[in-house]
CSV table of C-alpha atoms in Angstrom, one decimal:
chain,number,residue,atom,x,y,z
X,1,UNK,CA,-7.9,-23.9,-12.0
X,2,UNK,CA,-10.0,-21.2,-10.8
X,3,UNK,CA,-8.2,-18.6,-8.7
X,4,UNK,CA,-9.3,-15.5,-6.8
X,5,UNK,CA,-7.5,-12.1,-6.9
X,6,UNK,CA,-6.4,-9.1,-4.8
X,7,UNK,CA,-5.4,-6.0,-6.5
X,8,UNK,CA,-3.8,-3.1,-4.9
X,9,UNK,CA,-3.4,0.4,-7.4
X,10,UNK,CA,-1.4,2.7,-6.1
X,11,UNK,CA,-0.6,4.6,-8.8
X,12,UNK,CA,-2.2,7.5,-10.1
X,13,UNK,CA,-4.4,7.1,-13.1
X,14,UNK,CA,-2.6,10.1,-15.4
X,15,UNK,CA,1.0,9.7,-14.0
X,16,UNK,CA,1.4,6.4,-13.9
X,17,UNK,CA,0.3,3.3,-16.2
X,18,UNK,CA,0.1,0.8,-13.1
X,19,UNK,CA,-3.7,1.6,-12.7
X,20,UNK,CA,-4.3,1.0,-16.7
X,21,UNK,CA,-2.2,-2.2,-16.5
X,22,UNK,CA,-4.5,-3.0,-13.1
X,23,UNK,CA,-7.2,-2.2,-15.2
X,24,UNK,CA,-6.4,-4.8,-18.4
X,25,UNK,CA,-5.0,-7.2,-15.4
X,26,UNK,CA,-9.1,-7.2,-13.7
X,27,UNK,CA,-10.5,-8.0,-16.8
X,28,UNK,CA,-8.2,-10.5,-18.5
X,29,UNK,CA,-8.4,-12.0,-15.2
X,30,UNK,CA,-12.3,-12.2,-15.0
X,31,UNK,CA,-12.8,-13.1,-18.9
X,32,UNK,CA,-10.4,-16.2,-17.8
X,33,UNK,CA,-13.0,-17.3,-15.5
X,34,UNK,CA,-11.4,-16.3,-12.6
X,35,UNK,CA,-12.6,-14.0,-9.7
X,36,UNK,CA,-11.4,-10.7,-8.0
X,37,UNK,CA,-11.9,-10.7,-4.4
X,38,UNK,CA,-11.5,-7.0,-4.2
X,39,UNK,CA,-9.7,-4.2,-5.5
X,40,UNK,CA,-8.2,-1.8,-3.3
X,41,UNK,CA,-7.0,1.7,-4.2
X,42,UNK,CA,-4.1,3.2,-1.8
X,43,UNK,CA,-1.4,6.0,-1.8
X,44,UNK,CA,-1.7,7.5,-5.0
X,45,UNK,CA,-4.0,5.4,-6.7
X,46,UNK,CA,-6.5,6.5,-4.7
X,47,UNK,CA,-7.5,9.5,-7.7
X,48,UNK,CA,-8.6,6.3,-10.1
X,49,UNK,CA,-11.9,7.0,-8.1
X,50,UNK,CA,-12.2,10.9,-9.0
X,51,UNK,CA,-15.5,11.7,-11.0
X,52,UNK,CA,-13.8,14.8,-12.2
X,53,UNK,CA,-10.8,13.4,-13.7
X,54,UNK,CA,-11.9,14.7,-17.3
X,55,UNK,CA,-9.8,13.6,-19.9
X,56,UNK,CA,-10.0,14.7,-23.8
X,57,UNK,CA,-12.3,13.0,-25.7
X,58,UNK,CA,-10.1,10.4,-27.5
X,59,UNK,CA,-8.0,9.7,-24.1
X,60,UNK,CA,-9.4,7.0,-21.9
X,61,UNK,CA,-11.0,8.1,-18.7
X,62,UNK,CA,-9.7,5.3,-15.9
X,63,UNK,CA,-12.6,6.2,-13.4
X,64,UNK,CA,-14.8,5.5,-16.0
X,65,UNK,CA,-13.1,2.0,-17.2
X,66,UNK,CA,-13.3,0.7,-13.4
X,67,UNK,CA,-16.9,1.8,-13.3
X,68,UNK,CA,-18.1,-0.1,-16.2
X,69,UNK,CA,-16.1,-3.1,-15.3
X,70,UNK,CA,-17.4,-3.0,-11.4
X,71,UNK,CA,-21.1,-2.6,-13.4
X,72,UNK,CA,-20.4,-5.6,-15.5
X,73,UNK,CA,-18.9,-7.7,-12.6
X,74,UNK,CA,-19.9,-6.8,-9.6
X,75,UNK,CA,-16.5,-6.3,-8.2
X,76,UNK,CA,-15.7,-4.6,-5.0
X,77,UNK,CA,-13.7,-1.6,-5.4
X,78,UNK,CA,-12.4,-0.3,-2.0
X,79,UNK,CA,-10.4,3.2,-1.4
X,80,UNK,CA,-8.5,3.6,1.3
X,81,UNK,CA,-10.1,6.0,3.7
X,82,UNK,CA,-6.5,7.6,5.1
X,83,UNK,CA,-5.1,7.9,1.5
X,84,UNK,CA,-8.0,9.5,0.0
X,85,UNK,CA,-8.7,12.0,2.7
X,86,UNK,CA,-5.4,13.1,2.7
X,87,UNK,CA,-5.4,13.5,-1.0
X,88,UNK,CA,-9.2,15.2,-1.7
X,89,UNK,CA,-11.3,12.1,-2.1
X,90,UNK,CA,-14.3,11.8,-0.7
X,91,UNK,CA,-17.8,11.0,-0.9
X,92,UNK,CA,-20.9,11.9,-0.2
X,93,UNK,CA,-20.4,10.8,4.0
X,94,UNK,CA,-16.9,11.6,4.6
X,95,UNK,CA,-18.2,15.5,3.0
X,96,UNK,CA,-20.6,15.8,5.3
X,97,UNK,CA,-18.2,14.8,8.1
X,98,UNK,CA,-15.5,17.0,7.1
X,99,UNK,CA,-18.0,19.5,6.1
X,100,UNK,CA,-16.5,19.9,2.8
X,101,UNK,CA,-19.0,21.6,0.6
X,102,UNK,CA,-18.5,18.8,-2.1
X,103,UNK,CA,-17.6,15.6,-2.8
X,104,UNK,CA,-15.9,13.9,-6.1
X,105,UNK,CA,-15.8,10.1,-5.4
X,106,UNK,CA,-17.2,8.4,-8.2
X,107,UNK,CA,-20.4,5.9,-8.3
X,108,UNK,CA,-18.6,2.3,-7.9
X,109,UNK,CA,-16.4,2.9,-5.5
X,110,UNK,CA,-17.0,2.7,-1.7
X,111,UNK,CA,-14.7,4.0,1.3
X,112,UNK,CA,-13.1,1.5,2.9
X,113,UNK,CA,-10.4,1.3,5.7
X,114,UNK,CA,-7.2,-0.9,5.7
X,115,UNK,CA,-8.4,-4.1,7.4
X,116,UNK,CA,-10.0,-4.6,4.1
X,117,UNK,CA,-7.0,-4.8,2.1
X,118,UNK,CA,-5.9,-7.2,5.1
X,119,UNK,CA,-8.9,-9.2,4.6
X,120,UNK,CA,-8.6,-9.4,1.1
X,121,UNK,CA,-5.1,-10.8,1.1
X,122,UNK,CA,-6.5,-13.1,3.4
X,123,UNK,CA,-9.0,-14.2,1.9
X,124,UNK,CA,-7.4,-14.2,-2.1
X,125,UNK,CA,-5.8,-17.0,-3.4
X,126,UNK,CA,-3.3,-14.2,-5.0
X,127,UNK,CA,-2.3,-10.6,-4.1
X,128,UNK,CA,-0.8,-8.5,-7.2
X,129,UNK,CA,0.1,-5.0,-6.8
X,130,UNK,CA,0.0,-2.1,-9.4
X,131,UNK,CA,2.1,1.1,-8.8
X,132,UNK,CA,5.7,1.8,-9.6
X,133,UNK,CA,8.2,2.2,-6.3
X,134,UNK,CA,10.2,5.2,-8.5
X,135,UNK,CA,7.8,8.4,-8.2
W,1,UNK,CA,-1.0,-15.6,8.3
W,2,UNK,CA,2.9,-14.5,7.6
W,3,UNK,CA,2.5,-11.0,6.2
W,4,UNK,CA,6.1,-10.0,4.8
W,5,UNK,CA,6.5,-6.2,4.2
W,6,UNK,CA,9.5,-5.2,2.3
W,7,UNK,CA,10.3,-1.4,2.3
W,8,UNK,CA,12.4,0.2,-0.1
W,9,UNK,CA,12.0,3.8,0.6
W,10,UNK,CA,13.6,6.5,2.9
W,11,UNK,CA,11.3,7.7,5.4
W,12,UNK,CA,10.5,11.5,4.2
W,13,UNK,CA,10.6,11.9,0.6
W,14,UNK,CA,7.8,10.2,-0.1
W,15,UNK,CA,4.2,9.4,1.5
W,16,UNK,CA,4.8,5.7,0.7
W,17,UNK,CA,7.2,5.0,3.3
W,18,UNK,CA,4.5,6.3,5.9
W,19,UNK,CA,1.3,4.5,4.6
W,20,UNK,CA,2.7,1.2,4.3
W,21,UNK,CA,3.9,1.5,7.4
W,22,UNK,CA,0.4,1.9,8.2
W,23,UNK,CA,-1.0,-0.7,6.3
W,24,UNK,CA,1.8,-3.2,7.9
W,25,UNK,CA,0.5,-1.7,11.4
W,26,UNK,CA,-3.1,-2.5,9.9
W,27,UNK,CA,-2.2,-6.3,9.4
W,28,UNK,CA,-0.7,-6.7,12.6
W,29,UNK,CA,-4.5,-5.3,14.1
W,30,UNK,CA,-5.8,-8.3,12.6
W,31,UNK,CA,-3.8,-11.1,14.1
W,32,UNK,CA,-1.5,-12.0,11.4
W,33,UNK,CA,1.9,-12.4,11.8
W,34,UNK,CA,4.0,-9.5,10.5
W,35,UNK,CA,7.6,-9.0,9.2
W,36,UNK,CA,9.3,-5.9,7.7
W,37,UNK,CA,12.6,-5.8,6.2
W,38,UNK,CA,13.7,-2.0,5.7
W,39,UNK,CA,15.7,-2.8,2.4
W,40,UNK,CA,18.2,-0.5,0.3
W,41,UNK,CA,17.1,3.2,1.0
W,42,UNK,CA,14.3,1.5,3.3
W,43,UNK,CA,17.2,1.5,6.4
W,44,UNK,CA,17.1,5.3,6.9
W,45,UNK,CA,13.7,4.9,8.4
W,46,UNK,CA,15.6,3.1,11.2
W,47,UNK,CA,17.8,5.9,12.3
W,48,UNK,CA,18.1,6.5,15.8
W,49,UNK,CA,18.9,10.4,14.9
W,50,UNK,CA,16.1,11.6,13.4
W,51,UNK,CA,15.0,14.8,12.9
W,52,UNK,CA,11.9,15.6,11.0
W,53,UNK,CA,10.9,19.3,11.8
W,54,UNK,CA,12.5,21.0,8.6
W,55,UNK,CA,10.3,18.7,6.7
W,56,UNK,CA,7.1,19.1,8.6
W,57,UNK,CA,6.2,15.8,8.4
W,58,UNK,CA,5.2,13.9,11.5
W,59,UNK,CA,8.5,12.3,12.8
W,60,UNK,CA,8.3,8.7,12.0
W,61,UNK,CA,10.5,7.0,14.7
W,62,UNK,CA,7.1,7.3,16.7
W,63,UNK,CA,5.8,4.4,14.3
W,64,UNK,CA,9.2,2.4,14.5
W,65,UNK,CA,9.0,2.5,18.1
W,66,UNK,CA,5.6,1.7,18.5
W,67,UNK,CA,5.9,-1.4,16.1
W,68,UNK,CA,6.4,-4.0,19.0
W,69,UNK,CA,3.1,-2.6,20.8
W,70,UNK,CA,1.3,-4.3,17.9
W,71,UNK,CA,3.6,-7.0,18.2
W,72,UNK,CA,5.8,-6.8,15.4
W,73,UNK,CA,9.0,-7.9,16.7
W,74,UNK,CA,10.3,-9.3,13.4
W,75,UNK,CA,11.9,-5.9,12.1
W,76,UNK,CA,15.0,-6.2,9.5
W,77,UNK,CA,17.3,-4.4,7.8
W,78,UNK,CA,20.2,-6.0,5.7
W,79,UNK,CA,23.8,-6.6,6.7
W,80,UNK,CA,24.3,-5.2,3.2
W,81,UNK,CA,23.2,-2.1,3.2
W,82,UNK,CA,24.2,-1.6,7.0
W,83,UNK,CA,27.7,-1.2,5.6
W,84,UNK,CA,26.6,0.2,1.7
W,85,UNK,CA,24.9,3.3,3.4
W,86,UNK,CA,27.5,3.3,6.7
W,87,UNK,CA,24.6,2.7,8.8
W,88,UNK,CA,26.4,0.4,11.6
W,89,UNK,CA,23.8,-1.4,13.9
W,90,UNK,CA,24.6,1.2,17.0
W,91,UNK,CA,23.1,3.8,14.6
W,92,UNK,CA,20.1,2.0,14.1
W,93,UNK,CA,17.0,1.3,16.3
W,94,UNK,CA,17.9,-1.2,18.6
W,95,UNK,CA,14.5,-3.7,18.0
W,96,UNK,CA,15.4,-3.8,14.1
W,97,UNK,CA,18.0,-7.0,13.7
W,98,UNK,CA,20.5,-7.4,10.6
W,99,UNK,CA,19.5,-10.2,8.1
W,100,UNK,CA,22.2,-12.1,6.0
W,101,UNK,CA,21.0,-12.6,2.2
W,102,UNK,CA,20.7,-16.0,3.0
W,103,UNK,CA,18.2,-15.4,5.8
W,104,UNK,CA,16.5,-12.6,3.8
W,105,UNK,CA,15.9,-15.5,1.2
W,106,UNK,CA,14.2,-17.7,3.6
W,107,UNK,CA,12.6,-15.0,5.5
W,108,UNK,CA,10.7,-14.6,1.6
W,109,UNK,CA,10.3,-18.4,1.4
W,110,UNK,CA,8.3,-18.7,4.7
W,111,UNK,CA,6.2,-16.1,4.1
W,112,UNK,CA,2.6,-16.5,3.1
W,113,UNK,CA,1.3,-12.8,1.7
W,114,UNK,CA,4.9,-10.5,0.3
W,115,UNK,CA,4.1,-7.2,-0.2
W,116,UNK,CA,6.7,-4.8,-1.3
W,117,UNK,CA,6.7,-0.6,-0.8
């Protein structure tokens, strides 16, 4: 049986291992043959989409795991608008709004608010969620 | 849909409490049918007596209180922890209703989408 997915990450990619784990979790799932509705990044797993997270060389960069997996598969990854803002994550749009001077949201990733999280455990046949309750 | 949010956290000591809160708000926006349990240290969001200006966060009763104008009547804490933490009802917010473990389990079994936070 064939079933679709809803991830939420809300941990941070350095801190925390929930957005790795999300990570393996997105593509065991897909390599299964199953789908992922959407995966939406809230709280503090909203810096997975930072461009200028910039680990050492032989460290894995998460940003740049979820890119090449949302290249290969086509998967919607969604950051929540509220947490990102609050936490300095923006792109190109929300910059010009806020007239930042910069933006660091990495290509992949779009803005998104929470009615899409709602939507996707709507729409999902299952909801998982990745981020530890203890930071 | 029956959207079960279970809290876990106290309201201030971490941004959690506050934007699940907001993404349980979110859900009831789109029509589905919304339940929050304020579990374990989850019940201190309930307080009547709150006071959040030496933390200089936004006080978060506003939220509580303005949970039944998106018509989320179903708020919860646990019989348990009302006497674990010497919270007794009177202290509490008087739309949030004490749930027995028994109801709490069928309050889980009913619901469609269980989110915890």
């Amino acid at each position: 049986m064939s079933l679709s997915f809803a991830l939420l990450v809300s941990g941070q990619p350095c801190t925390d291992q929930a957005s790795l784990s999300a990570l393996r979790f997105c593509k065991a799932a897909l390599d299964s043959g199953h789908s992922v509705y959407r995966v939406f990044f809230f709280n503090d797993g909203v810096h997975c989409a930072s461009r200028f997270i910039t680990p050492p060389q032989d460290e894995i960069s998460v940003p740049k795991q979820w890119q090449a997996l949302q290249q290969e598969f086509a998967i919607d990854l969604v950051v929540c608008v509220s947490s990102a803002l609050r936490r300095g994550i923006v792109d190109a749009k929300e910059a010009e709004r806020y007239e930042l001077g910069g933006h660091n949201m990495a290509d992949g990733f779009t803005i998104g608010g929470l009615g899409q999280w709602v939507d996707a455990c709507i729409q999902a046949d299952r909801v998982v969620r990745f981020g530890s309750n203890t930071q | 849909m029956k959207f079960l949010y279970i809290f876990t956290r106290s309201a201030y000591g971490n941004s959690i409490a506050r934007e699940a809160l907001d993404m349980a708000l979110a859900s009831a926006a789109f029509d589905q049918e919304v339940s929050l349990v304020f579990a374990q240290e989850a019940i201190y969001q309930l307080v009547m007596q709150q006071n959040s200006a030496n933390t200089e966060k936004k006080p978060h009763l506003g939220v509580i209180n303005a949970l039944p104008l998106y018509d989320i009547d179903d708020i919860y804490y646990l019989a348990e922890d009302s006497s674990t933490y010497n919270l007794p009802p009177a202290a509490l917010v008087p739309q949030a209703k004490a749930l027995s473990a028994e109801q709490f389990s069928s309050l889980m079994s009913s619901a469609d989408r269980i989110q915890s936070f």
